[in-house]
Short mmCIF file of C-alpha atoms in Angstrom, two decimals:
data_model
loop_
_atom_site.label_atom_id
_atom_site.label_comp_id
_atom_site.label_asym_id
_atom_site.label_seq_id
_atom_site.Cartn_x
_atom_site.Cartn_y
_atom_site.Cartn_z
CA MET A 1272 0.00 0.00 0.00
CA THR A 1273 1.31 3.47 -0.76
CA GLU A 1274 1.27 6.27 1.79
CA LEU A 1275 -1.82 7.76 0.16
CA GLU A 1276 -3.68 4.48 0.56
CA HIS A 1277 -3.31 4.68 4.34
CA GLY A 1278 -5.53 7.74 4.51
CA PRO A 1279 -9.23 7.94 5.34
CA GLU A 1280 -10.15 8.25 1.64
CA ALA A 1281 -8.72 4.83 0.76
CA PHE A 1282 -10.35 3.27 3.80
CA GLU A 1283 -13.67 4.91 3.01
CA SER A 1284 -13.65 3.68 -0.58
CA VAL A 1285 -13.48 0.11 0.75
CA ALA A 1286 -15.63 0.40 3.88
CA LYS A 1287 -18.42 2.76 2.86
CA PRO A 1288 -20.18 0.33 0.47
CA TYR A 1289 -20.59 -2.04 3.43
CA LEU A 1290 -22.22 0.55 5.69
CA PRO A 1291 -25.76 -0.79 5.06
CA LEU A 1292 -24.55 -4.32 5.93
CA LEU A 1293 -22.84 -3.11 9.12
CA TRP A 1294 -25.93 -1.12 10.03
CA ARG A 1295 -28.30 -4.06 9.51
CA CYS A 1296 -26.08 -6.31 11.64
CA ALA A 1297 -25.71 -3.66 14.32
CA ARG A 1298 -29.46 -3.02 14.47
CA ARG A 1299 -30.05 -6.69 15.19
CA LEU A 1300 -27.26 -7.00 17.71
CA VAL A 1301 -28.23 -4.10 19.97
CA ARG A 1302 -31.49 -2.74 21.29
CA THR A 1303 -31.65 0.82 20.05
CA GLY A 1304 -30.73 2.88 17.02
CA HIS A 1305 -28.50 5.03 19.21
CA GLU A 1306 -26.50 1.99 20.34
CA ALA A 1307 -26.31 0.77 16.73
CA GLU A 1308 -24.87 4.13 15.64
CA ASP A 1309 -22.21 3.91 18.35
CA LEU A 1310 -21.43 0.33 17.42
CA VAL A 1311 -21.01 1.07 13.71
CA GLN A 1312 -18.89 4.13 14.40
CA GLU A 1313 -16.64 2.23 16.78
CA THR A 1314 -16.36 -0.61 14.28
CA CYS A 1315 -15.27 1.75 11.52
CA LEU A 1316 -12.73 3.44 13.78
CA LYS A 1317 -11.26 0.11 14.85
CA ALA A 1318 -11.14 -1.03 11.24
CA PHE A 1319 -9.40 2.19 10.24
CA ARG A 1320 -6.83 1.72 13.02
CA ALA A 1321 -6.16 -1.78 11.69
CA TRP A 1322 -6.31 -0.63 8.08
CA GLN A 1323 -2.56 -0.96 7.57
CA GLN A 1324 -2.85 -4.69 8.23
CA PHE A 1325 -5.68 -5.15 5.75
CA ARG A 1326 -4.47 -6.89 2.61
CA PRO A 1327 -6.01 -5.56 -0.60
CA GLY A 1328 -7.95 -8.27 -2.38
CA THR A 1329 -9.06 -10.03 0.82
CA ASP A 1330 -12.69 -10.07 1.83
CA ALA A 1331 -13.41 -6.64 3.32
CA ARG A 1332 -17.04 -7.60 3.93
CA ALA A 1333 -16.18 -10.47 6.28
CA TRP A 1334 -13.34 -8.45 7.83
CA LEU A 1335 -15.64 -5.57 8.76
CA VAL A 1336 -18.40 -7.83 10.10
CA THR A 1337 -15.81 -9.68 12.21
CA ILE A 1338 -14.73 -6.38 13.75
CA LEU A 1339 -18.37 -5.44 14.33
CA CYS A 1340 -19.11 -8.74 16.12
CA ASN A 1341 -16.00 -8.47 18.27
CA THR A 1342 -16.82 -4.88 19.15
CA ALA A 1343 -20.40 -5.81 20.05
CA ARG A 1344 -19.10 -8.64 22.24
CA ASP A 1345 -16.66 -6.30 24.02
CA ARG A 1346 -19.39 -3.74 24.57
CA ALA A 1347 -21.76 -6.38 25.95
CA ARG A 1348 -19.07 -7.51 28.40
CA LYS A 1349 -18.44 -3.93 29.45
CA MET A 1350 -22.18 -3.38 29.92
CA LEU A 1351 -22.35 -6.41 32.19
CA ARG A 1352 -19.64 -4.90 34.36
CA GLN A 1353 -21.10 -1.38 34.25
CA PRO A 1354 -24.86 -1.56 33.68
CA GLU A 1355 -26.13 1.47 31.80
CA THR A 1356 -28.47 3.76 33.70
CA PHE A 1357 -31.19 5.75 31.99
CA GLY A 1358 -32.74 9.03 32.99
CA LEU A 1359 -36.44 9.74 32.45
CA ASP A 1360 -35.72 11.82 29.33
CA GLU A 1361 -33.66 9.04 27.85
CA ILE A 1362 -36.39 6.46 28.49
CA THR A 1363 -38.97 8.71 26.80
CA ARG A 1364 -36.64 9.22 23.81
CA LEU A 1365 -36.01 5.47 23.45
CA SER A 1366 -39.69 4.60 23.68
CA GLN A 1367 -40.51 7.14 20.95
CA GLN A 1368 -37.61 6.22 18.73
CA ASP A 1369 -39.16 3.29 16.89
CA ALA A 1370 -42.43 5.13 16.44
CA THR A 1371 -40.66 7.89 14.52
CA GLU A 1372 -38.89 5.53 12.10
CA PRO A 1373 -40.02 6.04 8.48
CA ALA A 1374 -42.36 3.45 6.93
CA HIS A 1375 -41.57 1.92 3.53
CA ALA A 1376 -44.92 0.60 2.37
CA THR A 1377 -46.96 2.51 -0.15
CA THR A 1378 -50.50 2.27 1.26
CA PRO A 1379 -51.59 2.63 4.87
CA GLU A 1380 -52.98 -0.96 4.90
CA LYS A 1381 -49.82 -2.39 3.40
CA ALA A 1382 -47.72 -0.32 5.74
CA ALA A 1383 -49.69 -1.56 8.72
CA GLY A 1384 -49.44 -5.19 7.54
CA GLN A 1385 -45.73 -5.02 6.83
CA ALA A 1386 -45.02 -3.14 10.01
CA GLU A 1387 -46.87 -5.78 12.02
CA VAL A 1388 -45.03 -8.68 10.33
CA GLY A 1389 -41.77 -6.79 10.67
CA ARG A 1390 -42.44 -6.21 14.34
CA LEU A 1391 -43.18 -9.91 14.91
CA VAL A 1392 -40.01 -10.94 13.06
CA ARG A 1393 -38.01 -8.47 15.08
CA LEU A 1394 -39.51 -9.79 18.34
CA ALA A 1395 -38.78 -13.38 17.31
CA LEU A 1396 -35.18 -12.47 16.49
CA ASP A 1397 -34.83 -10.58 19.76
CA ASP A 1398 -35.93 -13.72 21.62
CA LEU A 1399 -32.86 -15.55 20.31
CA SER A 1400 -29.51 -15.32 22.04
CA PRO A 1401 -27.12 -12.87 20.32
CA GLU A 1402 -25.04 -15.79 18.96
CA PHE A 1403 -28.07 -17.52 17.43
CA ARG A 1404 -29.46 -14.23 16.11
CA MET A 1405 -26.19 -13.23 14.45
CA THR A 1406 -25.66 -16.68 12.96
CA VAL A 1407 -29.09 -16.81 11.36
CA LEU A 1408 -28.76 -13.23 10.16
CA LEU A 1409 -25.36 -13.83 8.57
CA ALA A 1410 -26.55 -17.03 6.88
CA ASP A 1411 -30.12 -16.25 5.84
CA VAL A 1412 -30.03 -12.51 5.23
CA GLU A 1413 -26.43 -11.69 4.38
CA GLU A 1414 -25.70 -15.08 2.72
CA PHE A 1415 -22.30 -15.73 4.29
CA THR A 1416 -20.98 -19.30 4.02
CA TYR A 1417 -20.60 -21.49 7.11
CA ARG A 1418 -16.82 -21.09 6.88
CA GLU A 1419 -17.10 -17.29 6.79
CA ILE A 1420 -19.54 -17.27 9.72
CA ALA A 1421 -17.22 -19.53 11.72
CA ASP A 1422 -14.34 -17.10 11.06
CA ILE A 1423 -16.44 -14.06 11.87
CA MET A 1424 -17.80 -15.49 15.11
CA GLY A 1425 -14.58 -17.22 16.11
CA CYS A 1426 -16.16 -20.63 16.58
CA PRO A 1427 -15.89 -24.06 14.90
CA ILE A 1428 -17.95 -24.70 11.79
CA GLY A 1429 -19.91 -27.39 13.68
CA THR A 1430 -21.04 -24.76 16.17
CA VAL A 1431 -22.27 -22.60 13.29
CA MET A 1432 -24.27 -25.55 11.95
CA SER A 1433 -25.88 -26.37 15.27
CA ARG A 1434 -26.62 -22.70 16.11
CA LEU A 1435 -28.16 -22.19 12.69
CA TYR A 1436 -30.26 -25.32 12.93
CA ARG A 1437 -31.54 -24.46 16.38
CA ALA A 1438 -32.09 -20.77 15.57
CA ARG A 1439 -34.16 -21.62 12.50
CA HIS A 1440 -36.13 -24.18 14.46
CA LEU A 1441 -36.91 -21.63 17.19
CA LEU A 1442 -37.85 -18.97 14.64
CA ARG A 1443 -40.17 -21.40 12.88
CA LEU A 1444 -41.89 -22.13 16.19
CA THR A 1445 -42.19 -18.47 17.18
CA LEU A 1446 -43.34 -17.29 13.77
CA GLN A 1447 -45.59 -20.27 13.06
CA ALA A 1448 -48.73 -18.15 12.83
CA VAL A 1449 -47.12 -15.68 10.40
CA LEU A 1450 -45.61 -18.46 8.30
CA GLU A 1451 -48.96 -20.21 7.96
CA ASP A 1452 -50.76 -17.00 6.99
CA MET B 410 -45.83 -37.50 5.86
CA SER B 411 -42.20 -37.77 6.88
CA CYS B 412 -38.77 -38.47 5.48
CA GLU B 413 -36.05 -40.64 6.94
CA ARG B 414 -33.32 -38.18 6.02
CA PRO B 415 -32.18 -35.87 8.81
CA PRO B 416 -33.51 -32.34 8.17
CA ALA B 417 -30.05 -30.92 8.91
CA GLN B 418 -28.82 -32.54 5.70
CA LEU B 419 -31.51 -30.70 3.77
CA TYR B 420 -30.39 -27.42 5.31
CA LEU B 421 -26.79 -28.11 4.30
CA TYR B 422 -28.08 -28.55 0.76
CA LEU B 423 -30.17 -25.36 0.85
CA ASP B 424 -27.19 -23.42 2.20
CA GLY B 425 -24.97 -24.69 -0.61
CA GLU B 426 -22.73 -26.54 1.84
CA LEU B 427 -23.01 -30.09 0.46
CA ALA B 428 -20.32 -31.59 -1.73
CA PRO B 429 -21.39 -31.88 -5.42
CA PRO B 430 -22.27 -35.61 -5.34
CA GLU B 431 -24.31 -35.19 -2.16
CA ALA B 432 -26.01 -32.09 -3.58
CA THR B 433 -26.96 -33.92 -6.78
CA GLU B 434 -28.36 -36.77 -4.76
CA MET B 435 -30.35 -34.38 -2.57
CA ALA B 436 -31.70 -32.54 -5.63
CA GLN B 437 -32.91 -35.84 -7.04
CA HIS B 438 -34.44 -36.81 -3.71
CA LEU B 439 -36.27 -33.47 -3.53
CA GLN B 440 -38.03 -34.13 -6.82
CA THR B 441 -39.95 -37.01 -5.29
CA CYS B 442 -40.07 -36.40 -1.52
CA HIS B 443 -43.12 -34.37 -0.51
CA ALA B 444 -41.99 -34.09 3.12
CA CYS B 445 -38.71 -32.47 2.08
CA GLN B 446 -40.49 -30.25 -0.46
CA ALA B 447 -42.73 -28.97 2.35
CA GLU B 448 -39.65 -28.37 4.51
CA VAL B 449 -37.99 -26.39 1.72
CA ALA B 450 -41.12 -24.29 1.21
CA ALA B 451 -41.32 -23.53 4.96
CA HIS B 452 -37.64 -22.63 5.03
CA ARG B 453 -38.01 -20.30 2.04
CA ARG B 454 -40.98 -18.60 3.71
CA LEU B 455 -38.92 -18.04 6.85
CA GLN B 456 -36.02 -16.63 4.82
CA GLY B 457 -38.49 -14.38 3.03
CA LEU B 458 -39.72 -13.02 6.37
CA LEU B 459 -36.20 -12.46 7.64
CA ARG B 460 -35.33 -10.58 4.44
CA ILE B 461 -38.27 -8.19 4.55
CA PRO B 462 -36.64 -4.76 4.70
CA GLN B 463 -37.32 -3.18 8.05
CA PRO B 464 -37.75 0.57 8.38
CA GLU B 465 -34.96 0.53 10.91
CA ASP B 466 -32.62 -1.04 8.31
CA GLU B 467 -32.31 2.27 6.50
CA VAL B 468 -28.93 3.77 7.29
CA ARG B 469 -29.26 7.15 8.92
CA GLU B 470 -27.98 9.74 6.53
CA TRP B 471 -25.81 11.48 9.08
CA LEU B 472 -24.02 8.29 10.04
CA TRP B 473 -21.29 8.23 7.40
CA PRO B 474 -20.49 11.96 7.71
CA ALA B 475 -20.12 11.38 11.46
CA ILE B 476 -17.80 8.43 10.83
CA HIS B 477 -15.85 10.42 8.26
CA GLN B 478 -15.30 13.21 10.75
CA ARG B 479 -13.93 10.79 13.32
CA LEU B 480 -11.70 9.14 10.73
CA VAL B 481 -10.24 12.49 9.74
CA GLN B 482 -9.59 13.31 13.41
CA GLU B 483 -8.00 9.93 13.84
CA ALA B 484 -5.91 10.09 10.64
CA PRO B 485 -2.82 11.93 11.95
CA ALA B 486 -2.49 9.37 14.72
CA THR B 487 -3.18 6.35 12.52
CA GLY B 488 -1.71 7.38 9.17
CA PRO B 489 1.91 6.89 8.10
CA ARG B 490 4.41 8.73 10.25
CA PRO B 491 7.85 10.05 9.33
CA ALA B 492 10.66 7.78 10.38
CA ARG B 493 11.75 8.52 13.95
CA ARG B 494 14.86 7.76 15.89
CA PRO B 495 14.53 4.61 17.96
CA ARG B 496 13.34 5.68 21.42
CA HIS B 497 15.74 3.83 23.66
CA ARG B 498 17.56 0.63 24.17
CA LEU B 499 14.70 -1.08 26.04
CA GLY B 500 12.43 -0.70 23.02
CA ARG B 501 15.08 -2.27 20.79
CA SER B 502 15.58 -5.17 23.19
CA LEU B 503 11.87 -5.82 23.42
CA GLY B 504 11.65 -5.74 19.65
CA ALA B 505 14.50 -8.24 19.33
CA LEU B 506 12.86 -10.50 21.92
CA ALA B 507 9.54 -10.35 20.08
CA ALA B 508 11.28 -11.16 16.79
CA LEU B 509 13.04 -14.12 18.42
CA LEU B 510 9.75 -15.42 19.80
CA LEU B 511 8.15 -15.07 16.39
CA VAL B 512 10.98 -17.03 14.77
CA ALA B 513 10.65 -19.75 17.44
CA LEU B 514 6.90 -19.92 16.83
CA ALA B 515 7.40 -20.12 13.07
CA VAL B 516 9.94 -22.95 13.46
CA ARG B 517 7.58 -24.83 15.74
CA LEU B 518 4.71 -24.43 13.27
CA TRP B 519 7.00 -25.51 10.46
CA LEU B 520 8.08 -28.61 12.35
CA THR B 521 4.52 -29.56 13.32
CA PRO B 522 3.22 -31.84 10.58
CA ALA B 523 0.16 -30.53 8.78
CA VAL B 524 -3.04 -32.50 9.22
CA PRO B 525 -3.50 -34.63 6.08
CA VAL B 526 -6.60 -33.76 4.09
CA VAL B 527 -7.94 -37.30 4.33
CA VAL B 528 -7.82 -37.07 8.14
CA GLN B 529 -9.48 -33.66 8.19
CA GLU B 530 -12.23 -34.88 5.89
CA VAL B 531 -12.98 -38.11 7.71
CA VAL B 532 -13.03 -36.43 11.12
CA ASP B 533 -15.12 -33.49 9.91
CA SER B 534 -17.57 -35.89 8.28
CA GLN B 535 -17.91 -37.73 11.60
CA ILE B 536 -18.54 -34.51 13.49
CA ARG B 537 -20.98 -33.33 10.83
CA ALA B 538 -22.87 -36.64 10.87
CA ARG B 539 -23.04 -36.55 14.65
CA LEU B 540 -24.33 -32.97 14.69
CA MET B 541 -26.89 -33.75 12.02
CA GLY B 542 -27.95 -36.89 13.85
CA ALA B 543 -27.46 -38.77 10.58
CA PRO B 544 -28.87 -42.23 11.30
CA TYR B 545 -27.26 -45.60 10.62
CA THR B 546 -29.22 -48.09 8.59
CA GLN B 547 -29.70 -51.12 10.76
CA MET B 548 -29.42 -54.61 9.34
CA PRO B 549 -28.14 -58.04 10.35
CA ALA B 550 -24.41 -57.87 11.05
CA THR B 551 -23.60 -60.40 8.35
CA PRO B 552 -21.09 -59.67 5.57
CA ASP B 553 -23.69 -60.66 2.96
CA ALA B 554 -26.36 -58.26 4.22
CA ILE B 555 -23.86 -55.42 4.56
CA ARG B 556 -22.37 -55.94 1.12
CA ARG B 557 -25.84 -56.16 -0.45
CA TRP B 558 -26.78 -52.82 1.12
CA PHE B 559 -23.74 -51.12 -0.36
CA ASP B 560 -24.11 -52.86 -3.77
CA ASP B 561 -25.86 -50.02 -5.59
CA LYS B 562 -24.28 -47.27 -3.53
CA VAL B 563 -20.54 -47.62 -4.06
CA ASP B 564 -18.55 -48.85 -7.03
CA PHE B 565 -16.16 -51.14 -5.16
CA ALA B 566 -16.55 -54.44 -3.32
CA VAL B 567 -17.00 -53.60 0.34
CA LEU B 568 -14.80 -55.43 2.85
CA VAL B 569 -16.43 -56.22 6.18
CA PRO B 570 -14.28 -56.39 9.31
CA ALA B 571 -14.71 -59.59 11.31
CA LEU B 572 -15.24 -58.09 14.75
CA PRO B 573 -16.63 -60.11 17.69
CA GLN B 574 -20.28 -59.05 18.07
CA ALA B 575 -20.34 -59.43 21.83
CA ARG B 576 -17.55 -56.90 22.27
CA TYR B 577 -18.33 -54.60 19.35
CA PRO B 578 -22.10 -54.53 18.69
CA PHE B 579 -22.90 -53.53 15.12
CA LEU B 580 -24.75 -50.18 14.91
CA GLY B 581 -25.39 -50.13 11.18
CA THR B 582 -24.20 -48.79 7.86
CA ARG B 583 -24.14 -45.37 6.32
CA LEU B 584 -23.16 -43.93 2.99
CA ASN B 585 -20.76 -41.12 3.81
CA TYR B 586 -18.98 -38.56 1.67
CA PHE B 587 -15.60 -36.99 1.89
CA LEU B 588 -12.83 -35.98 -0.48
CA ASN B 589 -15.70 -35.58 -2.91
CA ARG B 590 -16.37 -39.29 -3.17
CA ARG B 591 -18.68 -41.95 -1.77
CA VAL B 592 -17.48 -43.70 1.32
CA ALA B 593 -18.82 -46.92 2.81
CA GLU B 594 -19.13 -46.64 6.56
CA MET B 595 -19.88 -49.36 9.09
CA ALA B 596 -20.35 -48.37 12.71
CA TYR B 597 -19.77 -50.39 15.85
CA ALA B 598 -20.18 -49.56 19.53
CA SER B 599 -17.29 -49.89 21.90
CA GLU B 600 -17.30 -48.92 25.57
CA GLY B 601 -19.96 -46.27 25.00
CA HIS B 602 -18.13 -44.81 22.00
CA VAL B 603 -18.86 -45.11 18.30
CA LEU B 604 -16.22 -46.73 16.20
CA SER B 605 -16.51 -46.21 12.47
CA PHE B 606 -14.90 -48.31 9.82
CA VAL B 607 -14.71 -46.35 6.56
CA MET B 608 -13.71 -47.46 3.10
CA PHE B 609 -13.33 -45.75 -0.25
CA ALA B 610 -11.58 -46.31 -3.56
CA ASP B 611 -9.02 -43.90 -4.96
CA PRO B 612 -6.20 -44.92 -7.29
CA GLY B 613 -4.59 -41.45 -7.02
CA LEU B 614 -4.42 -41.01 -3.25
CA THR B 615 -1.35 -41.75 -1.18
CA LEU B 616 -0.99 -41.98 2.59
CA SER B 617 2.77 -41.53 2.51
CA THR B 618 2.58 -37.99 3.94
CA MET B 619 1.65 -39.62 7.27
CA SER B 620 4.01 -41.52 9.54
CA PRO B 621 3.72 -45.27 9.01
CA MET B 622 3.37 -47.76 11.88
CA ARG B 623 3.53 -51.54 11.71
CA VAL B 624 0.57 -53.39 13.34
CA GLY B 625 0.63 -57.16 12.78
CA ASN B 626 1.18 -57.63 9.09
CA ARG B 627 -0.24 -54.24 8.15
CA THR B 628 1.36 -50.85 7.67
CA VAL B 629 -1.02 -48.28 9.10
CA TYR B 630 -0.98 -44.49 9.29
CA VAL B 631 -2.14 -42.92 12.51
CA HIS B 632 -3.22 -39.35 13.12
CA THR B 633 -5.16 -37.60 15.86
CA TYR B 634 -7.28 -34.56 15.03
CA LYS B 635 -10.01 -32.65 16.91
CA GLY B 636 -10.15 -35.35 19.58
CA TYR B 637 -10.62 -38.16 17.06
CA THR B 638 -8.04 -40.81 16.30
CA THR B 639 -7.79 -42.11 12.78
CA VAL B 640 -5.97 -45.23 11.62
CA PHE B 641 -5.69 -45.67 7.84
CA TRP B 642 -4.29 -48.44 5.72
CA GLN B 643 -4.35 -49.36 2.07
CA ASP B 644 -5.67 -52.54 0.55
CA GLY B 645 -4.85 -52.34 -3.17
CA THR B 646 -6.74 -49.34 -4.51
CA LEU B 647 -9.04 -49.42 -1.51
CA PHE B 648 -8.43 -47.17 1.45
CA CYS B 649 -9.67 -48.40 4.79
CA GLY B 650 -9.78 -46.51 8.03
CA LEU B 651 -10.92 -46.65 11.60
CA VAL B 652 -12.06 -43.42 13.17
CA SER B 653 -13.29 -42.87 16.69
CA ASP B 654 -12.96 -40.70 19.76
CA LEU B 655 -11.53 -43.78 21.46
CA HIS B 656 -7.83 -43.62 22.36
CA LEU B 657 -5.23 -45.07 20.03
CA PRO B 658 -4.52 -48.28 22.07
CA ALA B 659 -8.24 -49.18 21.91
CA LEU B 660 -8.25 -48.55 18.17
CA LEU B 661 -5.15 -50.65 17.60
CA GLU B 662 -6.77 -53.45 19.58
CA VAL B 663 -9.78 -53.25 17.27
CA LEU B 664 -7.45 -53.42 14.32
CA GLN B 665 -5.84 -56.57 15.64
CA GLN B 666 -9.23 -58.12 16.35
CA ALA B 667 -10.40 -57.33 12.83
CA HIS B 668 -7.53 -59.34 11.38
CA ALA B 669 -9.81 -60.92 8.85
CA MET B 670 -11.56 -58.79 6.26
CA THR B 671 -14.26 -60.82 4.62
#
């Protein structure tokens, strides 16, 4: 890499296209949009700090998601040691946050239907442990291979298989009514 | 309506994780199995639900500018720096020590023999089968019955180890896959463990990258990987192996017991 390629511009040209992916993963790993923003920002900063070790031509997508997962894990550990406290204003802001998110659907009925299904899917995913949730997300939404997921999550490929199998089974049970609709 | 195949195998297929021969076989099976077709449809519906874009999935427009700003602030500290004089002697010594440790680690890694592919494959296939709960097909433990079962499944004459039934109860047979080929597998129980006898044909494969060991009149190749012990030997163009989480002495005893291959 030349000196110029160490700068933020070179990093951004590689990382920015994966922002939607990082955001989707972050949104499913943490509870609130605010936490997701922090997580994605911290992930990008960590990746930038390690940018000199990144080899051009290797899989930036998996590299960035690995950093995101590790960062989320570190943050969760830190939270366990220092539980976050919320003030009344903060609680009000969090409770209103999802209500102010923009809707995608074109008609009010469709919007209501999609929002309801989306909410149920989100609840079902939230019921899973973070490891199960991330595994099923990486496999079924982001289409990573088992090998890539094992590398990202730092676990054996057999663990990926069993987590995926169990996560899908649990989701099928939770979402049975929606799936049969 | 049900199917004897473990559902986990179907998921491996749907996720594109099966080896080509297994995938072809599963695709053929799917054309006729209504239970598996229903499972596929349910799985696709679930994937469809998970992929519905959520309003919250939309990246907030201020996020990248905020990241950019932090990157720019970070850049002078992270970017390339002009060459500086070495700080002091301690730094140099620590650097030399680290380099020495790295060299020692590299030498150790270089001296450690790599795990042969055949060992990796057979062990991984055992772990995979165990995780999937892949069943054994039960049948009388007679060489005739076992050979008949494999007749239309593999293109070589299956050898059956003559193991005493009282000590090693026969669990059944299974068609396994590794190294991209069909493998005959016969499973026995031993002291609460599963002991698998595997066999496949390959004129191009050689075991010579493993250390040989003489057991009775056979030259065998032993390797331990992921808690499993494997013992391989060659019988013409056939490759035979024992694989189990039993310890090596127990496996070698089995090998001596199975002196006759019928």
